[in-house]
Coordinates of N, CA and C in Angstrom, one line a residue:
Chain A
Q299 N 19.2 19.1 -9.4 CA 18.3 19.3 -10.4 C 18.1 18.0 -10.9
K300 N 16.5 18.0 -11.0 CA 15.9 16.9 -11.5 C 16.5 16.6 -13.2
E301 N 16.4 15.3 -13.5 CA 16.8 15.0 -14.9 C 16.0 15.4 -15.8
V302 N 14.5 15.5 -15.4 CA 13.4 15.7 -16.4 C 12.8 16.9 -15.7
E303 N 12.6 18.1 -16.4 CA 11.6 19.2 -15.7 C 10.4 19.4 -16.4
Q304 N 9.3 19.7 -15.8 CA 8.0 19.7 -16.5 C 7.4 20.8 -15.7
D305 N 6.7 21.9 -16.3 CA 6.1 22.8 -15.6 C 4.6 22.3 -15.0
P306 N 4.4 22.5 -13.9 CA 3.2 21.5 -13.0 C 1.8 22.0 -13.6
G307 N 2.0 23.4 -14.1 CA 0.7 24.1 -14.3 C -0.1 24.3 -12.9
P308 N -1.4 24.4 -13.0 CA -2.4 24.0 -14.0 C -2.3 24.8 -15.3
L309 N -2.7 24.4 -16.4 CA -2.7 25.1 -17.9 C -4.2 25.0 -18.0
S310 N -4.9 26.1 -17.9 CA -6.2 26.4 -18.3 C -6.4 27.0 -19.7
V311 N -7.1 26.3 -20.7 CA -7.4 26.9 -22.0 C -8.9 26.7 -22.4
P312 N -9.2 27.5 -23.2 CA -10.9 27.6 -23.8 C -10.9 26.4 -24.8
E313 N -11.8 25.6 -24.6 CA -12.1 24.4 -25.9 C -11.6 25.1 -27.1
G314 N -11.3 24.1 -28.1 CA -10.8 24.8 -29.3 C -9.3 25.2 -29.4
A315 N -8.5 25.5 -28.4 CA -7.4 26.2 -28.3 C -6.1 25.4 -28.6
I316 N -5.2 25.8 -29.3 CA -4.1 25.1 -29.3 C -3.2 24.8 -28.0
V317 N -2.7 23.7 -27.4 CA -2.2 23.7 -26.2 C -0.7 23.3 -26.7
S318 N 0.2 23.8 -26.2 CA 1.7 23.2 -26.0 C 2.3 23.1 -24.6
L319 N 2.5 21.6 -24.6 CA 3.3 21.3 -23.1 C 4.6 20.9 -23.6
N320 N 5.3 20.9 -22.4 CA 6.8 20.9 -22.9 C 7.8 20.4 -21.4
C321 N 9.0 20.0 -22.0 CA 9.7 19.1 -21.0 C 11.0 19.4 -21.4
T322 N 12.1 19.8 -20.4 CA 13.5 20.0 -20.5 C 14.2 18.8 -19.9
Y323 N 15.3 18.3 -20.5 CA 15.9 17.4 -19.6 C 17.3 17.6 -19.7
S324 N 18.4 17.0 -18.9 CA 19.8 17.2 -18.7 C 20.5 16.0 -19.3
N325 N 20.0 14.9 -19.1 CA 20.8 13.5 -19.6 C 20.5 13.5 -21.2
S326 N 22.0 13.5 -21.9 CA 22.1 13.4 -23.2 C 21.8 12.2 -23.5
A327 N 22.2 11.0 -22.7 CA 21.8 9.7 -22.9 C 20.2 9.4 -23.5
F328 N 19.4 10.2 -23.4 CA 18.1 9.8 -23.5 C 17.9 9.9 -25.1
Q329 N 17.4 8.5 -25.7 CA 17.0 8.6 -26.8 C 15.6 8.5 -27.4
Y330 N 14.8 8.1 -26.5 CA 13.5 7.5 -26.7 C 12.5 8.6 -25.6
F331 N 11.5 9.2 -26.3 CA 10.4 9.9 -25.7 C 9.2 9.7 -25.9
M332 N 8.4 9.6 -24.7 CA 7.2 9.5 -24.7 C 6.2 10.5 -23.8
W333 N 5.0 10.6 -24.2 CA 4.0 11.4 -23.4 C 2.9 10.6 -23.1
Y334 N 2.8 10.8 -22.1 CA 1.6 9.8 -21.4 C 0.3 10.9 -21.0
R335 N -0.7 10.4 -21.0 CA -2.0 11.0 -20.5 C -2.6 10.2 -19.1
Q336 N -2.5 11.1 -18.2 CA -3.3 10.3 -16.9 C -4.5 11.1 -16.5
Y337 N -5.7 10.5 -16.4 CA -6.8 10.9 -15.9 C -6.9 11.0 -14.4
S338 N -7.7 11.8 -13.7 CA -7.7 11.5 -12.3 C -8.0 10.1 -12.0
R339 N -6.9 9.5 -10.8 CA -7.5 8.3 -10.3 C -7.3 7.1 -11.5
K340 N -6.3 7.3 -12.5 CA -6.2 6.2 -13.3 C -4.8 6.0 -13.6
G341 N -4.4 5.1 -14.5 CA -3.1 4.7 -14.8 C -2.8 5.5 -16.0
P342 N -1.6 6.0 -16.1 CA -1.0 6.8 -17.3 C -1.2 5.7 -18.5
E343 N -1.7 6.4 -19.7 CA -1.7 6.1 -20.8 C -0.9 6.6 -22.0
L344 N -0.2 5.7 -22.8 CA 0.6 6.1 -23.8 C 0.1 6.8 -24.7
L345 N 0.4 8.0 -25.0 CA -0.1 8.9 -26.3 C 0.7 8.8 -27.4
M346 N 2.1 9.1 -27.2 CA 2.9 9.4 -28.2 C 4.3 8.6 -27.9
Y347 N 5.0 8.2 -28.9 CA 6.3 7.7 -28.8 C 7.2 8.1 -29.7
T348 N 8.3 8.7 -29.7 CA 9.4 9.2 -30.4 C 10.5 8.7 -30.3
Y349 N 11.4 8.7 -31.4 CA 12.9 8.1 -31.2 C 13.7 9.1 -31.8
S350 N 14.4 9.6 -31.0 CA 15.4 10.7 -31.4 C 14.9 12.3 -31.8
S351 N 15.5 12.9 -32.6 CA 15.0 14.2 -32.9 C 13.9 14.2 -34.1
G352 N 12.9 15.1 -34.0 CA 12.0 15.3 -35.1 C 10.8 15.4 -34.8
N353 N 9.6 15.2 -35.5 CA 8.2 15.4 -35.3 C 7.5 14.1 -35.7
K354 N 6.4 14.1 -34.8 CA 5.6 12.8 -35.1 C 4.2 13.3 -34.7
E355 N 3.1 13.1 -35.9 CA 1.7 13.4 -35.6 C 0.8 12.4 -35.3
D356 N 0.1 12.2 -34.6 CA -1.2 11.4 -34.5 C -2.6 12.2 -34.2
G357 N -3.3 12.2 -35.4 CA -4.5 13.0 -35.3 C -4.4 14.4 -34.7
R358 N -4.9 14.8 -33.3 CA -4.9 16.2 -33.1 C -3.4 16.2 -32.4
F359 N -2.7 15.4 -32.0 CA -1.5 15.4 -31.2 C -0.2 15.4 -32.1
T360 N 0.5 16.1 -31.8 CA 2.1 16.3 -32.6 C 3.1 16.3 -31.2
A361 N 4.0 15.5 -31.8 CA 5.0 15.5 -30.7 C 6.3 15.9 -31.4
Q362 N 7.1 16.8 -30.5 CA 8.3 17.2 -31.3 C 9.7 17.1 -30.2
V363 N 10.7 16.4 -30.9 CA 11.8 16.3 -30.0 C 13.1 17.2 -30.7
D364 N 13.5 17.9 -29.8 CA 14.9 18.7 -30.3 C 16.0 18.3 -29.4
K365 N 16.8 17.6 -29.8 CA 17.8 16.8 -28.8 C 18.8 17.9 -28.7
S366 N 19.2 18.8 -29.7 CA 20.4 20.0 -29.4 C 20.3 20.8 -28.2
S367 N 18.8 21.0 -28.0 CA 18.1 21.8 -27.1 C 17.8 21.0 -25.7
K368 N 17.8 19.7 -26.0 CA 17.3 18.9 -25.0 C 15.8 19.3 -24.4
Y369 N 14.9 19.2 -25.2 CA 13.6 19.9 -25.1 C 12.3 19.2 -26.0
I370 N 11.6 18.7 -25.4 CA 10.6 18.0 -26.1 C 9.3 18.6 -26.0
S371 N 8.3 18.8 -26.9 CA 6.8 19.4 -26.8 C 5.6 18.3 -27.3
L372 N 4.7 18.6 -26.5 CA 3.5 17.9 -27.2 C 2.3 19.1 -27.6
F373 N 1.9 19.0 -28.7 CA 0.9 20.1 -29.3 C -0.3 19.3 -29.3
I374 N -1.4 20.0 -28.7 CA -2.8 19.3 -29.0 C -3.5 20.3 -29.8
R375 N -4.3 20.0 -30.9 CA -4.8 20.9 -31.8 C -6.5 20.8 -31.6
D376 N -7.3 21.8 -31.7 CA -8.7 21.7 -31.3 C -8.7 20.8 -30.1
S377 N -8.3 21.6 -28.9 CA -8.4 20.8 -27.8 C -9.9 20.7 -27.1
Q378 N -10.4 19.6 -26.6 CA -11.7 19.4 -26.1 C -11.5 19.3 -24.7
P379 N -12.9 19.3 -23.9 CA -12.7 19.1 -22.5 C -12.3 17.7 -22.1
S380 N -12.5 16.9 -22.7 CA -12.0 15.2 -22.8 C -10.7 15.2 -22.7
D381 N -9.9 16.1 -23.1 CA -8.4 16.4 -22.8 C -7.8 16.7 -21.8
S382 N -8.9 17.3 -20.9 CA -8.5 17.5 -19.4 C -7.8 16.2 -18.6
A383 N -6.8 16.7 -18.3 CA -6.0 15.3 -17.6 C -4.4 16.1 -17.2
T384 N -3.6 15.2 -16.6 CA -2.4 15.4 -16.3 C -1.6 14.6 -17.6
Y385 N -0.4 15.4 -17.9 CA 0.2 15.0 -19.2 C 1.5 14.8 -18.6
L386 N 2.4 13.5 -18.8 CA 3.5 13.5 -18.2 C 4.6 12.9 -19.3
C387 N 5.8 13.6 -19.3 CA 6.5 13.2 -20.4 C 7.3 12.3 -19.8
A388 N 8.0 11.2 -20.7 CA 8.8 10.2 -20.0 C 10.2 10.2 -21.0
M389 N 11.2 9.6 -20.6 CA 12.3 9.5 -21.3 C 13.1 8.2 -21.2
K390 N 13.9 7.8 -22.2 CA 14.6 6.3 -21.7 C 16.1 6.6 -22.7
G391 N 17.0 6.0 -22.0 CA 18.1 5.8 -22.9 C 18.4 4.6 -23.3
T392 N 19.2 4.2 -24.4 CA 19.6 3.1 -24.9 C 20.1 2.1 -23.7
G393 N 19.6 0.6 -23.7 CA 20.1 -0.3 -22.7 C 19.5 -0.1 -21.4
R394 N 19.0 1.1 -21.1 CA 18.2 1.1 -19.8 C 16.7 0.8 -19.8
R395 N 16.2 0.0 -19.0 CA 15.0 -0.5 -19.1 C 13.9 0.6 -18.4
A396 N 14.2 1.4 -17.5 CA 13.0 2.2 -17.1 C 12.9 3.4 -17.6
L397 N 11.8 4.1 -17.4 CA 11.5 5.5 -18.0 C 11.7 6.3 -16.7
T398 N 12.3 7.4 -17.2 CA 12.2 8.7 -16.5 C 11.5 9.7 -16.4
F399 N 10.5 10.1 -15.6 CA 9.4 10.8 -16.0 C 9.5 12.3 -15.6
G400 N 8.9 13.1 -16.2 CA 8.8 14.5 -15.5 C 7.6 14.2 -14.6
S401 N 7.4 15.4 -13.9 CA 6.3 15.5 -12.7 C 5.1 15.7 -13.0
G402 N 4.7 16.0 -14.6 CA 3.3 16.1 -15.0 C 2.9 17.6 -15.2
T403 N 2.2 17.9 -16.1 CA 1.6 19.2 -16.3 C -0.1 18.7 -16.2
R404 N -0.8 19.6 -15.5 CA -2.2 19.3 -15.1 C -3.1 20.6 -16.2
L405 N -3.8 19.7 -17.3 CA -4.2 20.5 -18.1 C -5.8 20.8 -18.0
Q406 N -6.5 21.9 -18.2 CA -7.8 21.9 -18.0 C -8.3 22.7 -19.2
V407 N -9.2 21.9 -20.0 CA -9.9 22.7 -21.1 C -11.3 22.9 -20.7
Q408 N -11.5 24.2 -20.8 CA -12.9 24.9 -20.4 C -13.9 24.8 -21.4
P409 N -15.2 24.3 -21.4 CA -16.0 24.1 -22.6 C -16.5 25.6 -22.8
Chain B
D140 N -11.0 -8.8 -21.7 CA -10.0 -7.4 -21.9 C -8.6 -7.8 -21.6
T141 N -8.1 -7.4 -22.8 CA -6.4 -7.3 -22.6 C -5.9 -6.1 -21.8
A142 N -5.2 -6.4 -20.8 CA -4.7 -5.3 -20.1 C -3.6 -5.5 -18.9
V143 N -3.3 -4.7 -18.5 CA -2.5 -4.8 -17.0 C -3.7 -4.4 -15.9
S144 N -3.7 -5.2 -14.9 CA -4.5 -5.4 -13.7 C -3.9 -5.3 -12.4
Q145 N -4.4 -4.6 -11.7 CA -3.6 -4.8 -10.0 C -4.9 -5.0 -9.2
T146 N -4.6 -5.6 -8.2 CA -5.5 -5.8 -7.0 C -4.8 -5.6 -5.6
P147 N -5.2 -5.0 -4.9 CA -6.4 -4.4 -4.7 C -6.2 -2.9 -5.2
K148 N -7.4 -2.1 -5.5 CA -7.4 -0.9 -6.3 C -7.1 0.2 -4.9
Y149 N -7.5 -0.1 -3.8 CA -7.3 0.5 -2.5 C -6.9 -0.1 -1.3
L150 N -5.9 0.2 -0.5 CA -5.5 -0.3 0.5 C -5.2 0.6 1.8
V151 N -6.0 0.3 2.9 CA -5.8 1.1 3.7 C -5.3 0.4 5.1
T152 N -4.1 0.4 5.7 CA -3.8 -0.1 6.7 C -2.9 0.6 8.0
Q153 N -2.6 -0.1 8.8 CA -1.9 0.8 10.0 C -0.5 0.5 9.8
M154 N 0.4 1.4 10.4 CA 1.8 1.2 10.5 C 2.2 -0.1 10.9
G155 N 3.3 -0.6 10.5 CA 3.6 -1.8 11.0 C 3.2 -3.0 10.4
N156 N 2.2 -3.0 9.9 CA 1.5 -4.1 9.0 C 2.4 -4.6 7.8
D157 N 2.1 -6.1 7.4 CA 2.7 -6.2 6.1 C 1.5 -6.4 5.2
K158 N 1.9 -6.1 3.9 CA 0.6 -6.2 2.9 C 1.2 -6.5 1.4
S159 N 0.4 -6.9 0.5 CA 0.9 -7.3 -0.6 C -0.2 -6.8 -1.8
I160 N 0.5 -6.3 -2.8 CA -0.2 -5.9 -4.0 C 0.1 -7.0 -5.4
K161 N -1.0 -7.2 -5.7 CA -0.9 -8.2 -6.9 C -0.9 -7.5 -8.6
C162 N -0.2 -7.9 -9.5 CA -0.3 -7.5 -10.7 C -0.4 -8.6 -11.8
E163 N -1.3 -8.6 -13.0 CA -1.2 -9.5 -13.8 C -1.3 -8.7 -15.1
Q164 N -0.6 -9.2 -16.3 CA -0.9 -8.8 -17.5 C -1.3 -10.0 -18.6
N165 N -2.0 -9.7 -19.3 CA -2.4 -10.6 -20.2 C -1.9 -10.1 -21.7
L166 N -0.7 -9.3 -21.7 CA -0.9 -8.7 -23.0 C 0.8 -9.9 -23.8
G167 N 1.1 -10.8 -23.1 CA 2.2 -11.5 -23.5 C 3.3 -10.8 -23.6
H168 N 3.6 -9.7 -22.6 CA 4.8 -9.1 -22.4 C 5.9 -9.7 -21.8
D169 N 7.1 -9.4 -22.1 CA 8.3 -10.3 -21.3 C 8.5 -9.2 -20.0
T170 N 8.5 -8.0 -20.1 CA 9.1 -7.2 -19.0 C 8.0 -6.6 -18.2
M171 N 8.0 -6.4 -16.8 CA 7.2 -6.3 -15.7 C 8.0 -5.0 -15.0
Y172 N 7.3 -4.1 -14.3 CA 7.6 -3.0 -13.5 C 7.0 -2.8 -12.3
W173 N 7.5 -2.2 -11.4 CA 6.5 -1.4 -10.3 C 7.2 -0.2 -10.3
Y174 N 6.2 0.9 -10.1 CA 6.6 2.4 -10.2 C 5.7 2.7 -9.0
K175 N 6.0 3.9 -8.4 CA 5.5 4.6 -7.2 C 5.5 5.8 -7.7
Q176 N 4.3 6.3 -7.5 CA 3.7 7.8 -7.5 C 3.4 8.5 -6.2
D177 N 4.0 9.5 -6.2 CA 3.9 10.4 -4.8 C 2.8 11.1 -4.9
S178 N 2.6 12.2 -4.0 CA 1.5 13.1 -4.0 C 1.6 14.1 -4.9
K179 N 2.7 14.3 -5.3 CA 3.2 15.6 -6.2 C 2.8 14.7 -7.7
K180 N 2.6 13.4 -7.9 CA 2.5 12.9 -9.1 C 3.9 12.5 -9.9
F181 N 4.8 12.5 -8.8 CA 6.1 12.1 -9.8 C 6.2 10.6 -9.8
L182 N 6.5 10.1 -10.8 CA 6.3 8.7 -11.0 C 8.1 8.0 -10.9
K183 N 8.2 7.3 -10.2 CA 9.6 6.6 -9.9 C 9.6 5.3 -10.2
I184 N 10.5 4.5 -10.8 CA 10.9 3.0 -10.8 C 11.2 2.6 -9.5
M185 N 10.7 1.6 -9.3 CA 11.0 0.7 -8.2 C 11.9 -0.7 -8.3
F186 N 11.1 -1.5 -9.3 CA 11.7 -2.6 -9.8 C 11.1 -3.0 -11.1
S187 N 12.0 -3.9 -12.0 CA 11.7 -4.5 -13.1 C 12.2 -6.0 -13.3
Y188 N 11.2 -6.8 -13.6 CA 11.4 -8.1 -14.0 C 11.4 -8.4 -15.5
N189 N 12.3 -9.2 -16.0 CA 12.3 -9.7 -17.5 C 12.2 -11.2 -17.3
N190 N 10.8 -11.5 -17.6 CA 10.7 -13.4 -17.8 C 11.1 -13.7 -16.4
K191 N 10.5 -13.5 -15.4 CA 10.7 -13.6 -14.0 C 12.1 -13.5 -13.4
E192 N 13.0 -12.6 -14.0 CA 14.4 -12.3 -13.4 C 14.3 -10.8 -13.3
L193 N 14.9 -10.7 -12.2 CA 14.9 -9.2 -11.5 C 16.2 -8.5 -12.4
I194 N 15.7 -7.4 -12.8 CA 16.8 -6.6 -13.6 C 16.9 -5.2 -13.3
I195 N 15.9 -4.6 -12.5 CA 16.2 -3.3 -12.1 C 15.9 -3.4 -10.6
N196 N 16.7 -2.8 -9.6 CA 16.3 -2.9 -8.4 C 16.8 -1.4 -7.9
E197 N 15.7 -0.5 -8.1 CA 16.2 1.0 -7.7 C 16.4 0.9 -6.0
T198 N 17.0 2.3 -5.6 CA 17.2 2.3 -4.1 C 15.8 2.4 -3.2
V199 N 15.6 1.1 -3.1 CA 14.2 1.2 -2.4 C 14.5 0.3 -1.0
P200 N 13.9 0.6 0.0 CA 14.1 0.0 1.2 C 13.9 -1.6 1.1
N201 N 14.4 -2.4 1.7 CA 14.3 -3.9 1.7 C 13.0 -4.5 2.5
R202 N 12.4 -3.6 3.1 CA 10.9 -3.8 3.2 C 10.1 -4.5 2.4
F203 N 10.5 -3.6 1.1 CA 9.7 -3.9 -0.4 C 10.4 -5.2 -1.1
S204 N 9.6 -6.3 -1.1 CA 10.0 -7.5 -1.9 C 9.2 -7.8 -3.2
P205 N 9.8 -7.7 -4.2 CA 9.0 -8.0 -5.5 C 9.0 -9.8 -5.7
K206 N 8.0 -10.3 -6.3 CA 8.1 -11.7 -6.8 C 7.2 -11.9 -8.0
S207 N 8.1 -12.7 -8.7 CA 7.4 -12.9 -10.0 C 7.1 -14.4 -10.4
P208 N 6.1 -15.0 -9.9 CA 6.0 -16.4 -10.0 C 5.9 -17.0 -11.6
D209 N 5.6 -16.0 -12.5 CA 6.0 -16.3 -14.0 C 5.6 -14.9 -14.7
K210 N 5.9 -15.0 -15.8 CA 6.0 -13.9 -16.6 C 4.9 -12.9 -16.8
A211 N 3.8 -13.4 -16.4 CA 2.5 -12.5 -16.9 C 2.2 -12.0 -15.1
H212 N 2.8 -12.4 -14.0 CA 2.4 -11.9 -12.6 C 3.7 -11.2 -12.2
L213 N 3.7 -10.2 -11.5 CA 4.4 -9.3 -10.8 C 3.9 -8.9 -9.4
N214 N 4.2 -9.5 -8.1 CA 3.7 -9.1 -7.0 C 4.7 -8.1 -6.4
L215 N 4.0 -7.3 -5.2 CA 4.9 -6.4 -4.5 C 4.5 -6.6 -2.9
H216 N 5.3 -7.3 -2.1 CA 5.0 -7.3 -0.7 C 5.9 -6.1 -0.1
I217 N 5.1 -5.7 1.0 CA 5.8 -4.6 1.9 C 5.6 -5.1 3.3
N218 N 6.9 -5.1 3.9 CA 6.8 -5.3 5.5 C 7.0 -4.0 6.1
S219 N 6.3 -4.1 7.1 CA 6.6 -2.9 8.4 C 6.2 -1.7 7.7
L220 N 5.0 -1.7 7.2 CA 4.8 -0.5 6.3 C 4.8 0.9 7.2
E221 N 5.2 1.9 6.5 CA 5.7 3.2 7.3 C 4.7 4.4 6.8
L222 N 4.5 5.4 7.4 CA 3.5 6.5 6.7 C 4.0 6.8 5.5
G223 N 5.5 6.9 5.3 CA 6.0 7.4 4.0 C 5.9 6.7 3.0
D224 N 5.0 5.3 3.2 CA 4.9 4.3 2.2 C 3.6 4.8 1.3
S225 N 2.8 5.7 2.0 CA 1.5 6.1 1.5 C 1.9 6.7 0.0
A226 N 1.1 6.0 -1.1 CA 1.2 6.6 -2.4 C 0.5 5.7 -3.3
V227 N 0.7 6.2 -4.7 CA 0.0 5.1 -5.5 C 0.9 4.4 -6.0
Y228 N 0.7 3.1 -6.3 CA 1.7 2.2 -6.8 C 1.1 1.5 -8.3
F229 N 1.9 1.5 -9.1 CA 1.6 1.4 -10.6 C 2.3 0.0 -11.1
C230 N 1.7 -0.7 -11.8 CA 2.3 -2.0 -12.3 C 2.4 -1.7 -13.5
A231 N 3.3 -1.9 -14.4 CA 3.4 -1.7 -16.2 C 4.3 -3.0 -16.7
S232 N 4.0 -3.1 -18.0 CA 4.6 -4.1 -18.6 C 4.9 -3.7 -20.3
S233 N 6.1 -4.2 -20.7 CA 6.4 -3.8 -21.9 C 6.7 -5.1 -22.8
P234 N 6.6 -4.6 -24.0 CA 6.8 -5.9 -25.1 C 8.4 -5.8 -25.5
R235 N 9.0 -7.1 -25.8 CA 10.3 -7.0 -26.0 C 10.6 -6.3 -27.4
T236 N 9.5 -6.7 -28.1 CA 9.6 -5.8 -29.5 C 9.8 -4.2 -29.5
S237 N 9.5 -3.6 -28.6 CA 9.6 -2.3 -28.5 C 10.9 -1.8 -27.7
G238 N 11.7 -2.8 -27.4 CA 13.1 -2.6 -26.7 C 12.5 -1.8 -25.3
D239 N 11.3 -2.3 -24.8 CA 10.9 -1.8 -23.3 C 10.6 -0.3 -23.5
N240 N 10.5 0.3 -24.7 CA 10.1 1.6 -24.7 C 8.8 2.0 -24.6
E241 N 8.1 1.2 -25.0 CA 6.4 1.4 -24.6 C 6.1 0.5 -23.5
Q242 N 5.4 1.2 -22.9 CA 5.2 0.5 -21.4 C 3.7 1.0 -21.0
F243 N 3.2 0.1 -20.5 CA 1.5 0.1 -20.5 C 1.2 -0.1 -18.9
F244 N 0.6 0.6 -18.3 CA 0.2 0.9 -17.1 C -1.1 0.2 -16.7
G245 N -1.0 -0.3 -15.5 CA -2.4 -0.7 -14.6 C -3.1 0.3 -14.0
P246 N -4.0 0.0 -13.3 CA -4.9 1.3 -13.1 C -4.3 2.0 -11.7
G247 N -3.4 1.1 -11.0 CA -2.9 1.8 -9.7 C -3.5 1.1 -8.5
T248 N -2.7 1.0 -7.3 CA -3.2 0.6 -6.0 C -2.9 1.6 -5.2
R249 N -3.8 2.3 -4.6 CA -3.9 3.7 -3.7 C -3.6 3.1 -2.3
L250 N -2.3 3.1 -1.7 CA -2.1 2.4 -0.3 C -2.0 4.0 0.5
T251 N -2.6 3.6 1.6 CA -3.1 4.6 2.7 C -2.1 4.1 3.8
V252 N -1.5 4.4 4.7 CA -0.8 4.1 5.8 C -0.9 4.7 6.9
L253 N -1.9 4.3 7.9 CA -2.2 5.6 9.1 C -1.4 5.3 10.3

């Protein structure tokens, strides 16, 4: 079993829809949670970064962490065609330098 | 432009050759990384350097050798290339202030071994 599981998609939604992207994980040592967006043939770009459980909002994006369920989510409101990309969740424990990534969910927002 | 940059962007080579990929960051970060992304988009850490010192060395064949001449540069040299080395290699850096939690990625080097 992988440490971080993420549904690969593709997830196809109409423009304006609310999108929910999710990851589950097995390592209870993870404390820091990130979401990256990766456009085709580009490097991952950091979108959201949260510590421990709770919510964080930034514009149309909301990140949620539920450590008791080992489950994290990224919500995108009023989705736009420019949001079409692969979304990667990533996690890290205290004292460990490297990120552990999910395999990414490909999102397509149809105009 | 402040960023993490990598050269070359594309690298096509024959099995058995030796090649290098270069990475530079002008963000003033202390820690740099090499990640490998396979055809299924799975990103995996290979190496990490903090201020020119190797701090992470995952289970990577010793044909791969990182070198950090200074804290702004981290290069990756690969000997005796194999078909399975074909992937996209990403360099990343992070500031000490974020506890290495916020990592910023370069554009990637797409390596194809024929």
